[in-house]
């Protein structure tokens, strides 16, 4: 059982579910452009229809209501809110106003992500996060959103998974916009991204009474494979160690230390001394304004042990180890114990798991239903660990990723994380077995 005020929810993101990419004067995003090159996406698909949520948002909310969630996390498409002249686009804004009203009428709290990777193409053409002006653009965008949703939304997440934006978008180049940065550019872009977070926090505080603000990185916690104090300490240290790879789901400290601790980690200044961006005291003050939660997306982890010289060694996953239908998703439930434990130890704020979920091989069975026992098993195992750590550190919520099967970035429509199956041939929505399991968990306020 979790606390009475614990938030159970589900999450999605604009480009991954909305479709209608040309509706109501929406401008082009980097994902609209990136998906035009069919070879960028495994199955050649794009976000033009997906779940059709732009038109079916009332159906979405009815599904959420049936699920019984306390909150729904969704993102706003920057490209619907402004036009190419950077002026507000009322048609696009109205979609989110209507969605929020519908949620509130159903007693569901909207948690809004401002940036879930779909930058307006014209801003990327101007340099994206490398352009110092991006901070002003993000400020104006946040101002328009918060004023338009005034009285409807009080919970904001500024930026989702900065590691993916930078590493996947600008190093591995498997995500939009797919332009390679060198180390110097990478650090400058990261710094500007953090300033965007800071300026958005300032605007939210100004415009939204009783707001809550957070930032949602991802991470892959190191799990000690046996109980040992030294091993756990070493796992903690490595979780926050900065390395030069900007690796996908590591780099916790480069993003979160400046926000929560007011500065980059010490070794940032030494290890990167040849490629440092300009960092002023004002920048660090802007970035480190107090926020309310540590949001964190956690799906998997890695097991570690100590060798005979007490060095940390990563344990391999053996063949046949439980894994989702996507290469990085090994089932490591204790990630939801150790991740929150380490994060709280360092940053000392209440924690909300902003994403956790399972990618499965889902299909419609002969009986017309979608049976997904592995997802049910995953959710139960992970929530058991979260319940355990909630006795030691303040855990305030859990948002399952995702409400629907959706557009899984460079994997297109080929990977399914939803509690609700989307039949892409006709748009039908089918509640999977895991939907009913999660509904039961929510009703019982825990396992
Ligand atoms: C992280 C991202 O925030 C989300 O967009 C993605 O679909 C899920 N994880 C699953 O990969």
Tab-separated table of C-alpha atoms and ligand atoms in Angstrom:
chain	number	residue	atom	x	y	z
A	1	UNK	CA	0.000	0.000	0.000
A	2	UNK	CA	1.176	3.496	-0.843
A	3	UNK	CA	0.254	6.696	1.018
A	4	UNK	CA	-3.234	8.081	0.565
A	5	UNK	CA	-1.941	11.009	-1.517
A	6	UNK	CA	0.158	8.778	-3.817
A	7	UNK	CA	-0.495	9.577	-7.493
A	8	UNK	CA	-1.207	6.700	-9.852
A	9	UNK	CA	-1.164	7.736	-13.476
A	10	UNK	CA	-0.307	6.984	-17.071
A	11	UNK	CA	1.847	8.910	-19.516
A	12	UNK	CA	2.055	9.749	-23.217
A	13	UNK	CA	3.707	12.381	-25.436
A	14	UNK	CA	2.297	14.550	-28.201
A	15	UNK	CA	4.149	13.321	-31.288
A	16	UNK	CA	3.784	9.713	-30.174
A	17	UNK	CA	-0.040	9.703	-30.005
A	18	UNK	CA	-1.732	12.758	-31.516
A	19	UNK	CA	-1.545	12.333	-35.293
A	20	UNK	CA	-3.095	15.243	-37.272
A	21	UNK	CA	0.368	16.640	-37.913
A	22	UNK	CA	-0.916	19.249	-40.355
A	23	UNK	CA	-4.130	20.228	-38.563
A	24	UNK	CA	-5.074	23.716	-37.434
A	25	UNK	CA	-1.956	25.502	-38.672
A	26	UNK	CA	0.447	23.322	-36.729
A	27	UNK	CA	3.994	24.070	-37.864
A	28	UNK	CA	6.576	21.485	-38.827
A	29	UNK	CA	8.528	19.765	-36.047
A	30	UNK	CA	11.913	18.085	-36.235
A	31	UNK	CA	10.127	14.716	-36.044
A	32	UNK	CA	7.855	15.628	-38.970
A	33	UNK	CA	10.995	16.340	-40.968
A	34	UNK	CA	13.027	13.371	-39.674
A	35	UNK	CA	10.314	10.796	-40.429
A	36	UNK	CA	10.079	11.991	-44.023
A	37	UNK	CA	13.308	10.073	-44.597
A	38	UNK	CA	11.846	6.585	-44.428
A	39	UNK	CA	15.200	4.974	-43.648
A	40	UNK	CA	15.324	6.861	-40.325
A	41	UNK	CA	12.473	4.755	-38.898
A	42	UNK	CA	12.697	0.962	-38.666
A	43	UNK	CA	9.279	0.322	-40.224
A	44	UNK	CA	9.149	3.530	-42.285
A	45	UNK	CA	6.151	4.780	-40.268
A	46	UNK	CA	5.540	8.287	-38.920
A	47	UNK	CA	3.337	10.235	-36.513
A	48	UNK	CA	0.679	11.277	-38.989
A	49	UNK	CA	-2.085	9.140	-37.424
A	50	UNK	CA	-0.835	6.832	-34.629
A	51	UNK	CA	-3.586	6.874	-31.940
A	52	UNK	CA	-5.407	9.800	-33.541
A	53	UNK	CA	-5.619	11.428	-30.118
A	54	UNK	CA	-5.907	14.915	-31.570
A	55	UNK	CA	-9.363	13.947	-32.763
A	56	UNK	CA	-10.214	11.265	-30.209
A	57	UNK	CA	-9.152	12.991	-27.005
A	58	UNK	CA	-12.573	12.495	-25.426
A	59	UNK	CA	-12.214	8.744	-25.968
A	60	UNK	CA	-8.748	8.941	-24.379
A	61	UNK	CA	-10.134	10.594	-21.288
A	62	UNK	CA	-12.970	8.063	-21.046
A	63	UNK	CA	-10.340	5.309	-21.096
A	64	UNK	CA	-8.321	7.070	-18.379
A	65	UNK	CA	-11.465	7.457	-16.324
A	66	UNK	CA	-12.192	3.745	-16.615
A	67	UNK	CA	-8.611	2.997	-15.568
A	68	UNK	CA	-9.178	5.091	-12.461
A	69	UNK	CA	-5.964	7.140	-12.631
A	70	UNK	CA	-5.382	10.165	-10.427
A	71	UNK	CA	-3.244	11.903	-13.060
A	72	UNK	CA	-2.456	11.890	-16.751
A	73	UNK	CA	0.945	13.004	-17.957
A	74	UNK	CA	0.956	14.226	-21.562
A	75	UNK	CA	3.115	16.634	-23.495
A	76	UNK	CA	2.302	19.765	-25.414
A	77	UNK	CA	3.458	20.107	-28.991
A	78	UNK	CA	5.366	23.382	-29.181
A	79	UNK	CA	4.505	23.335	-32.891
A	80	UNK	CA	0.772	23.603	-32.183
A	81	UNK	CA	1.160	26.472	-29.725
A	82	UNK	CA	3.124	28.891	-31.892
A	83	UNK	CA	3.324	29.485	-35.616
A	84	UNK	CA	6.436	29.961	-37.747
A	85	UNK	CA	6.496	33.660	-36.805
A	86	UNK	CA	6.670	32.620	-33.159
A	87	UNK	CA	3.185	34.002	-32.505
A	88	UNK	CA	0.495	32.105	-30.565
A	89	UNK	CA	-1.699	29.756	-32.593
A	90	UNK	CA	-5.059	29.734	-30.854
A	91	UNK	CA	-6.385	26.766	-32.816
A	92	UNK	CA	-3.632	24.514	-31.560
A	93	UNK	CA	-3.774	25.859	-28.022
A	94	UNK	CA	-7.487	25.130	-27.847
A	95	UNK	CA	-6.851	21.441	-28.270
A	96	UNK	CA	-4.941	21.407	-24.971
A	97	UNK	CA	-7.485	23.630	-23.245
A	98	UNK	CA	-10.241	21.204	-24.240
A	99	UNK	CA	-8.185	18.177	-23.235
A	100	UNK	CA	-7.480	19.661	-19.809
A	101	UNK	CA	-11.126	20.574	-19.262
A	102	UNK	CA	-12.169	17.059	-20.156
A	103	UNK	CA	-9.605	15.634	-17.736
A	104	UNK	CA	-10.672	17.906	-14.920
A	105	UNK	CA	-14.346	17.096	-15.499
A	106	UNK	CA	-13.345	13.480	-14.994
A	107	UNK	CA	-11.393	14.242	-11.860
A	108	UNK	CA	-8.020	13.551	-13.474
A	109	UNK	CA	-5.107	15.845	-12.732
A	110	UNK	CA	-3.176	16.959	-15.834
A	111	UNK	CA	0.623	16.785	-15.552
A	112	UNK	CA	2.020	18.679	-18.512
A	113	UNK	CA	5.408	18.102	-20.097
A	114	UNK	CA	6.519	21.175	-21.997
A	115	UNK	CA	9.193	19.558	-24.133
A	116	UNK	CA	9.060	15.929	-25.194
A	117	UNK	CA	11.442	16.198	-28.152
A	118	UNK	CA	9.352	17.827	-30.900
A	119	UNK	CA	11.142	21.111	-31.492
A	120	UNK	CA	9.728	23.398	-34.187
A	121	UNK	CA	11.801	22.805	-37.330
A	122	UNK	CA	12.361	26.534	-37.846
A	123	UNK	CA	14.042	26.716	-34.432
A	124	UNK	CA	16.279	23.789	-35.260
A	125	UNK	CA	17.141	25.585	-38.503
A	126	UNK	CA	18.256	28.496	-36.313
A	127	UNK	CA	20.601	26.182	-34.395
A	128	UNK	CA	18.300	24.407	-31.926
A	129	UNK	CA	19.850	24.124	-28.468
A	130	UNK	CA	23.138	25.472	-29.826
A	131	UNK	CA	21.532	28.838	-30.412
A	132	UNK	CA	21.585	30.929	-27.210
A	133	UNK	CA	18.262	32.471	-28.262
A	134	UNK	CA	16.538	29.131	-27.695
A	135	UNK	CA	16.165	30.199	-24.067
A	136	UNK	CA	14.060	33.212	-25.104
A	137	UNK	CA	11.958	31.089	-27.434
A	138	UNK	CA	11.337	28.576	-24.659
A	139	UNK	CA	10.440	31.386	-22.277
A	140	UNK	CA	7.823	32.743	-24.650
A	141	UNK	CA	6.422	29.280	-25.372
A	142	UNK	CA	6.107	28.549	-21.637
A	143	UNK	CA	4.455	31.894	-21.072
A	144	UNK	CA	1.823	31.190	-23.734
A	145	UNK	CA	1.139	27.677	-22.415
A	146	UNK	CA	0.888	28.612	-18.762
A	147	UNK	CA	-1.376	31.597	-19.460
A	148	UNK	CA	-3.600	29.584	-21.790
A	149	UNK	CA	-3.952	26.745	-19.309
A	150	UNK	CA	-4.359	29.069	-16.364
A	151	UNK	CA	-6.660	27.546	-13.774
A	152	UNK	CA	-6.494	24.145	-15.472
A	153	UNK	CA	-2.933	22.939	-14.916
A	154	UNK	CA	-0.676	23.391	-11.957
A	155	UNK	CA	1.812	20.529	-12.418
A	156	UNK	CA	4.541	20.997	-15.016
A	157	UNK	CA	7.530	18.994	-16.175
A	158	UNK	CA	9.832	21.217	-18.179
A	159	UNK	CA	11.892	18.740	-20.218
A	160	UNK	CA	11.714	15.005	-20.790
A	161	UNK	CA	14.824	12.789	-20.961
A	162	UNK	CA	17.515	15.332	-21.795
A	163	UNK	CA	19.892	12.404	-22.309
A	164	UNK	CA	17.844	11.225	-25.266
A	165	UNK	CA	17.567	14.698	-26.737
A	166	UNK	CA	21.337	15.088	-26.686
A	167	UNK	CA	22.741	11.596	-27.075
A	168	UNK	CA	20.182	10.092	-29.428
A	169	UNK	CA	19.568	13.342	-31.332
A	170	UNK	CA	23.140	14.608	-31.579
A	171	UNK	CA	25.621	11.805	-30.928
A	172	UNK	CA	24.132	8.458	-31.962
A	173	UNK	CA	21.946	10.530	-34.334
A	174	UNK	CA	19.216	7.908	-34.328
A	175	UNK	CA	16.581	10.448	-33.255
A	176	UNK	CA	15.587	13.796	-34.732
A	177	UNK	CA	17.162	16.035	-35.735
A	178	UNK	CA	20.089	13.647	-36.208
A	179	UNK	CA	22.834	16.273	-36.443
A	180	UNK	CA	26.146	15.304	-34.880
A	181	UNK	CA	27.690	17.545	-32.217
A	182	UNK	CA	31.301	17.514	-31.140
A	183	UNK	CA	32.034	17.624	-27.394
A	184	UNK	CA	32.197	21.401	-27.256
A	185	UNK	CA	28.860	21.756	-29.008
A	186	UNK	CA	27.364	19.063	-26.816
A	187	UNK	CA	28.262	20.866	-23.593
A	188	UNK	CA	26.996	24.179	-24.884
A	189	UNK	CA	23.708	22.621	-26.003
A	190	UNK	CA	23.303	20.871	-22.630
A	191	UNK	CA	23.917	24.165	-20.857
A	192	UNK	CA	21.313	25.933	-22.994
A	193	UNK	CA	18.858	23.114	-22.392
A	194	UNK	CA	19.321	23.552	-18.645
A	195	UNK	CA	18.773	27.280	-19.042
A	196	UNK	CA	15.531	26.521	-20.883
A	197	UNK	CA	14.490	24.472	-17.857
A	198	UNK	CA	15.419	27.379	-15.572
A	199	UNK	CA	13.613	30.043	-17.523
A	200	UNK	CA	10.507	27.854	-17.798
A	201	UNK	CA	10.551	27.301	-14.030
A	202	UNK	CA	10.628	31.048	-13.516
A	203	UNK	CA	7.687	31.624	-15.869
A	204	UNK	CA	5.633	28.818	-14.313
A	205	UNK	CA	6.207	30.216	-10.825
A	206	UNK	CA	5.132	33.663	-12.021
A	207	UNK	CA	2.019	32.578	-13.926
A	208	UNK	CA	0.701	29.576	-12.019
A	209	UNK	CA	-0.388	29.851	-8.402
A	210	UNK	CA	0.496	26.773	-6.309
A	211	UNK	CA	2.449	25.270	-9.172
A	212	UNK	CA	4.668	22.224	-8.964
A	213	UNK	CA	7.673	22.006	-11.265
A	214	UNK	CA	9.998	19.169	-12.193
A	215	UNK	CA	12.487	17.955	-14.788
A	216	UNK	CA	12.342	14.342	-16.035
A	217	UNK	CA	15.634	12.674	-16.922
A	218	UNK	CA	15.967	8.948	-17.418
A	219	UNK	CA	18.448	6.651	-15.766
A	220	UNK	CA	19.501	3.052	-15.518
A	221	UNK	CA	20.345	2.474	-11.856
A	222	UNK	CA	23.151	0.175	-10.753
A	223	UNK	CA	21.771	-2.621	-8.640
A	224	UNK	CA	24.045	-4.409	-6.132
A	225	UNK	CA	23.679	-8.106	-6.857
A	226	UNK	CA	24.037	-8.925	-3.151
A	227	UNK	CA	23.750	-7.069	0.113
A	228	UNK	CA	27.020	-5.310	0.876
A	229	UNK	CA	27.613	-1.794	2.114
A	230	UNK	CA	30.757	-1.118	0.093
A	231	UNK	CA	29.166	-2.494	-3.072
A	232	UNK	CA	26.151	-0.236	-2.619
A	233	UNK	CA	28.376	2.800	-2.034
A	234	UNK	CA	30.316	2.061	-5.198
A	235	UNK	CA	27.105	1.615	-7.174
A	236	UNK	CA	25.896	4.978	-5.870
A	237	UNK	CA	29.161	6.684	-6.856
A	238	UNK	CA	29.150	5.277	-10.351
A	239	UNK	CA	25.481	6.192	-10.867
A	240	UNK	CA	26.495	9.832	-10.432
A	241	UNK	CA	29.839	9.655	-12.190
A	242	UNK	CA	30.166	11.774	-15.228
A	243	UNK	CA	31.801	10.263	-18.260
A	244	UNK	CA	32.522	11.579	-21.652
A	245	UNK	CA	30.193	9.300	-23.548
A	246	UNK	CA	27.019	11.335	-22.742
A	247	UNK	CA	25.559	7.883	-22.783
A	248	UNK	CA	21.860	7.441	-23.284
A	249	UNK	CA	20.617	6.757	-19.816
A	250	UNK	CA	23.551	7.695	-17.657
A	251	UNK	CA	24.853	11.216	-17.226
A	252	UNK	CA	22.546	11.701	-14.242
A	253	UNK	CA	24.784	14.274	-12.607
A	254	UNK	CA	25.517	16.505	-15.605
A	255	UNK	CA	21.798	17.313	-15.822
A	256	UNK	CA	20.610	17.018	-12.238
A	257	UNK	CA	23.504	18.411	-10.184
A	258	UNK	CA	23.189	21.934	-11.639
A	259	UNK	CA	19.434	21.872	-10.993
A	260	UNK	CA	19.429	20.429	-7.482
A	261	UNK	CA	22.912	21.267	-6.208
A	262	UNK	CA	23.520	24.555	-8.000
A	263	UNK	CA	26.548	23.529	-10.062
A	264	UNK	CA	27.976	20.877	-12.348
A	265	UNK	CA	29.926	18.071	-10.684
A	266	UNK	CA	33.566	18.943	-9.897
A	267	UNK	CA	35.078	16.669	-12.514
A	268	UNK	CA	32.997	18.367	-15.220
A	269	UNK	CA	35.335	21.352	-14.995
A	270	UNK	CA	38.491	19.244	-15.095
A	271	UNK	CA	37.550	16.459	-17.504
A	272	UNK	CA	36.047	18.861	-20.034
A	273	UNK	CA	38.408	21.781	-19.493
A	274	UNK	CA	39.257	22.028	-23.196
A	275	UNK	CA	35.618	22.172	-24.310
A	276	UNK	CA	33.775	24.089	-21.585
A	277	UNK	CA	30.935	26.436	-22.524
A	278	UNK	CA	30.646	29.851	-20.948
A	279	UNK	CA	28.935	29.416	-17.578
A	280	UNK	CA	28.008	32.426	-15.478
A	281	UNK	CA	26.843	32.731	-11.884
A	282	UNK	CA	23.498	34.043	-13.214
A	283	UNK	CA	23.122	30.960	-15.400
A	284	UNK	CA	23.609	28.665	-12.430
A	285	UNK	CA	21.133	30.666	-10.364
A	286	UNK	CA	18.574	30.437	-13.136
A	287	UNK	CA	19.079	26.694	-13.528
A	288	UNK	CA	18.981	25.893	-9.830
A	289	UNK	CA	15.750	27.556	-8.742
A	290	UNK	CA	14.037	25.212	-6.313
A	291	UNK	CA	11.781	22.624	-7.896
A	292	UNK	CA	9.305	20.335	-6.196
A	293	UNK	CA	9.994	16.823	-7.353
A	294	UNK	CA	12.655	14.558	-8.663
A	295	UNK	CA	10.894	13.056	-11.657
A	296	UNK	CA	12.698	10.080	-13.126
A	297	UNK	CA	12.023	7.664	-15.999
A	298	UNK	CA	13.289	4.222	-15.024
A	299	UNK	CA	12.733	1.052	-17.021
A	300	UNK	CA	15.756	-1.102	-16.422
A	301	UNK	CA	19.054	-1.343	-14.580
A	302	UNK	CA	22.303	-3.274	-14.397
A	303	UNK	CA	23.563	-5.651	-11.728
A	304	UNK	CA	26.996	-5.114	-10.229
A	305	UNK	CA	29.307	-6.980	-7.843
A	306	UNK	CA	32.785	-6.527	-6.392
A	307	UNK	CA	35.774	-8.513	-7.612
A	308	UNK	CA	38.429	-9.820	-5.236
A	309	UNK	CA	40.144	-6.420	-5.234
A	310	UNK	CA	36.844	-4.703	-4.372
A	311	UNK	CA	36.511	-3.204	-7.837
A	312	UNK	CA	33.027	-2.725	-9.191
A	313	UNK	CA	32.184	-5.148	-12.012
A	314	UNK	CA	29.101	-5.254	-14.162
A	315	UNK	CA	27.373	-8.642	-14.330
A	316	UNK	CA	26.346	-9.845	-17.770
A	317	UNK	CA	22.760	-10.774	-18.466
A	318	UNK	CA	22.723	-14.472	-19.249
A	319	UNK	CA	21.070	-15.819	-22.389
A	320	UNK	CA	17.351	-16.083	-21.816
A	321	UNK	CA	17.320	-13.386	-19.137
A	322	UNK	CA	13.837	-11.757	-19.045
A	323	UNK	CA	13.883	-8.915	-21.557
A	324	UNK	CA	11.202	-6.844	-23.256
A	325	UNK	CA	10.726	-6.713	-26.993
A	326	UNK	CA	13.300	-3.923	-27.302
A	327	UNK	CA	17.002	-4.544	-26.819
A	328	UNK	CA	17.646	-2.265	-23.806
A	329	UNK	CA	14.754	-3.378	-21.629
A	330	UNK	CA	16.022	-6.079	-19.271
A	331	UNK	CA	13.669	-6.754	-16.368
A	332	UNK	CA	15.516	-5.415	-13.322
A	333	UNK	CA	12.781	-4.596	-10.790
A	334	UNK	CA	15.234	-3.463	-8.088
A	335	UNK	CA	16.010	-0.475	-10.320
A	336	UNK	CA	12.850	0.993	-8.788
A	337	UNK	CA	14.302	0.451	-5.333
A	338	UNK	CA	17.881	1.639	-5.806
A	339	UNK	CA	17.166	4.467	-8.293
A	340	UNK	CA	14.909	6.356	-5.866
A	341	UNK	CA	17.222	5.499	-2.974
A	342	UNK	CA	20.311	7.008	-4.628
A	343	UNK	CA	18.406	9.997	-6.045
A	344	UNK	CA	16.927	10.904	-2.689
A	345	UNK	CA	20.257	10.471	-0.945
A	346	UNK	CA	21.816	13.041	-3.289
A	347	UNK	CA	19.018	15.488	-4.096
A	348	UNK	CA	16.650	15.163	-1.126
A	349	UNK	CA	13.331	15.886	-2.803
A	350	UNK	CA	10.184	13.772	-3.111
A	351	UNK	CA	10.232	11.424	-6.085
A	352	UNK	CA	7.724	10.663	-8.814
A	353	UNK	CA	8.446	7.886	-11.284
A	354	UNK	CA	7.458	9.738	-14.432
A	355	UNK	CA	7.802	6.684	-16.697
A	356	UNK	CA	8.104	2.945	-16.230
A	357	UNK	CA	6.667	0.318	-18.523
A	358	UNK	CA	7.153	-2.768	-20.620
A	359	UNK	CA	7.500	-3.378	-24.341
A	360	UNK	CA	5.873	-6.671	-25.254
A	361	UNK	CA	4.983	-8.712	-28.321
A	362	UNK	CA	1.266	-7.928	-28.200
A	363	UNK	CA	-1.369	-9.095	-30.676
A	364	UNK	CA	-5.108	-9.720	-30.767
A	365	UNK	CA	-5.835	-13.311	-29.772
A	366	UNK	CA	-8.536	-15.539	-31.203
A	367	UNK	CA	-10.868	-14.433	-28.417
A	368	UNK	CA	-10.500	-10.810	-29.595
A	369	UNK	CA	-8.536	-9.820	-26.485
A	370	UNK	CA	-4.901	-8.870	-25.932
A	371	UNK	CA	-3.186	-11.034	-23.304
A	372	UNK	CA	0.056	-9.637	-21.950
A	373	UNK	CA	1.119	-11.636	-18.881
A	374	UNK	CA	4.719	-10.414	-19.103
A	375	UNK	CA	3.611	-6.793	-18.717
A	376	UNK	CA	1.462	-7.743	-15.723
A	377	UNK	CA	4.437	-9.515	-14.189
A	378	UNK	CA	6.705	-6.528	-14.888
A	379	UNK	CA	4.356	-3.994	-13.285
A	380	UNK	CA	3.866	-6.149	-10.198
A	381	UNK	CA	7.563	-6.789	-9.701
A	382	UNK	CA	8.528	-3.140	-10.178
A	383	UNK	CA	5.753	-1.755	-8.006
A	384	UNK	CA	6.720	-4.168	-5.235
A	385	UNK	CA	10.204	-2.611	-5.208
A	386	UNK	CA	8.779	0.897	-5.306
A	387	UNK	CA	6.499	0.085	-2.378
A	388	UNK	CA	9.509	-1.209	-0.486
A	389	UNK	CA	11.581	1.954	-0.976
A	390	UNK	CA	8.552	4.146	-0.226
A	391	UNK	CA	8.986	3.094	3.405
A	392	UNK	CA	12.448	4.709	3.372
A	393	UNK	CA	12.174	7.756	1.078
A	394	UNK	CA	9.212	9.916	-0.011
A	395	UNK	CA	7.745	8.444	-3.202
A	396	UNK	CA	4.817	10.488	-4.427
A	397	UNK	CA	3.713	8.826	-7.624
A	398	UNK	CA	4.048	6.328	-10.448
A	399	UNK	CA	3.109	7.023	-14.060
A	400	UNK	CA	2.937	3.975	-16.302
A	401	UNK	CA	4.382	4.374	-19.811
A	402	UNK	CA	2.288	4.249	-21.780
A	403	UNK	CA	-1.459	4.551	-21.814
A	404	UNK	CA	-1.451	3.494	-25.475
A	405	UNK	CA	0.750	1.678	-27.912
A	406	UNK	CA	2.265	4.529	-29.843
A	407	UNK	CA	5.012	5.839	-32.130
A	408	UNK	CA	8.201	4.566	-30.504
A	409	UNK	CA	10.559	7.055	-32.180
A	410	UNK	CA	13.044	5.357	-34.523
A	411	UNK	CA	11.276	2.023	-33.880
A	412	UNK	CA	8.096	3.497	-35.320
A	413	UNK	CA	4.914	1.535	-34.702
A	414	UNK	CA	6.767	-1.743	-34.270
A	415	UNK	CA	7.169	-1.582	-30.472
A	416	UNK	CA	4.240	-1.686	-28.065
A	417	UNK	CA	4.332	-0.315	-24.494
A	418	UNK	CA	0.615	0.398	-24.009
A	419	UNK	CA	-1.980	-0.707	-21.510
A	420	UNK	CA	-4.301	-0.193	-24.454
A	421	UNK	CA	-3.634	-1.888	-27.772
A	422	UNK	CA	-3.991	0.230	-30.888
A	423	UNK	CA	-5.038	-1.664	-33.989
A	424	UNK	CA	-3.275	0.494	-36.553
A	425	UNK	CA	-5.305	-1.044	-39.379
A	426	UNK	CA	-8.576	0.503	-38.203
A	427	UNK	CA	-7.806	2.713	-35.191
A	428	UNK	CA	-9.578	0.423	-32.706
A	429	UNK	CA	-8.479	0.568	-29.075
A	430	UNK	CA	-8.480	-2.655	-27.091
A	431	UNK	CA	-7.789	-2.699	-23.357
A	432	UNK	CA	-5.121	-5.294	-22.677
A	433	UNK	CA	-5.160	-7.636	-19.669
A	434	UNK	CA	-2.552	-5.353	-18.065
A	435	UNK	CA	-5.062	-2.492	-18.226
A	436	UNK	CA	-7.380	-4.422	-15.924
A	437	UNK	CA	-4.489	-5.430	-13.668
A	438	UNK	CA	-3.299	-1.837	-13.285
A	439	UNK	CA	-6.895	-0.735	-12.713
A	440	UNK	CA	-7.132	-3.226	-9.844
A	441	UNK	CA	-3.820	-2.011	-8.386
A	442	UNK	CA	-5.007	1.597	-8.514
A	443	UNK	CA	-8.298	0.688	-6.881
A	444	UNK	CA	-6.455	-1.078	-4.049
A	445	UNK	CA	-3.958	1.808	-3.838
A	446	UNK	CA	-1.135	-0.701	-4.199
A	447	UNK	CA	-0.407	-4.369	-4.753
B	1	LIG	C1	11.287	7.262	-22.860
B	1	LIG	C2	10.553	8.348	-23.562
B	1	LIG	O1	10.297	9.447	-22.751
B	1	LIG	C3	9.318	7.881	-24.300
B	1	LIG	O2	9.028	8.839	-25.256
B	1	LIG	C4	9.572	6.514	-24.884
B	1	LIG	O3	8.539	6.111	-25.720
B	1	LIG	C5	9.731	5.531	-23.743
B	1	LIG	N1	10.845	5.946	-22.897
B	1	LIG	C6	9.970	4.082	-24.169
B	1	LIG	O4	11.155	3.993	-24.873
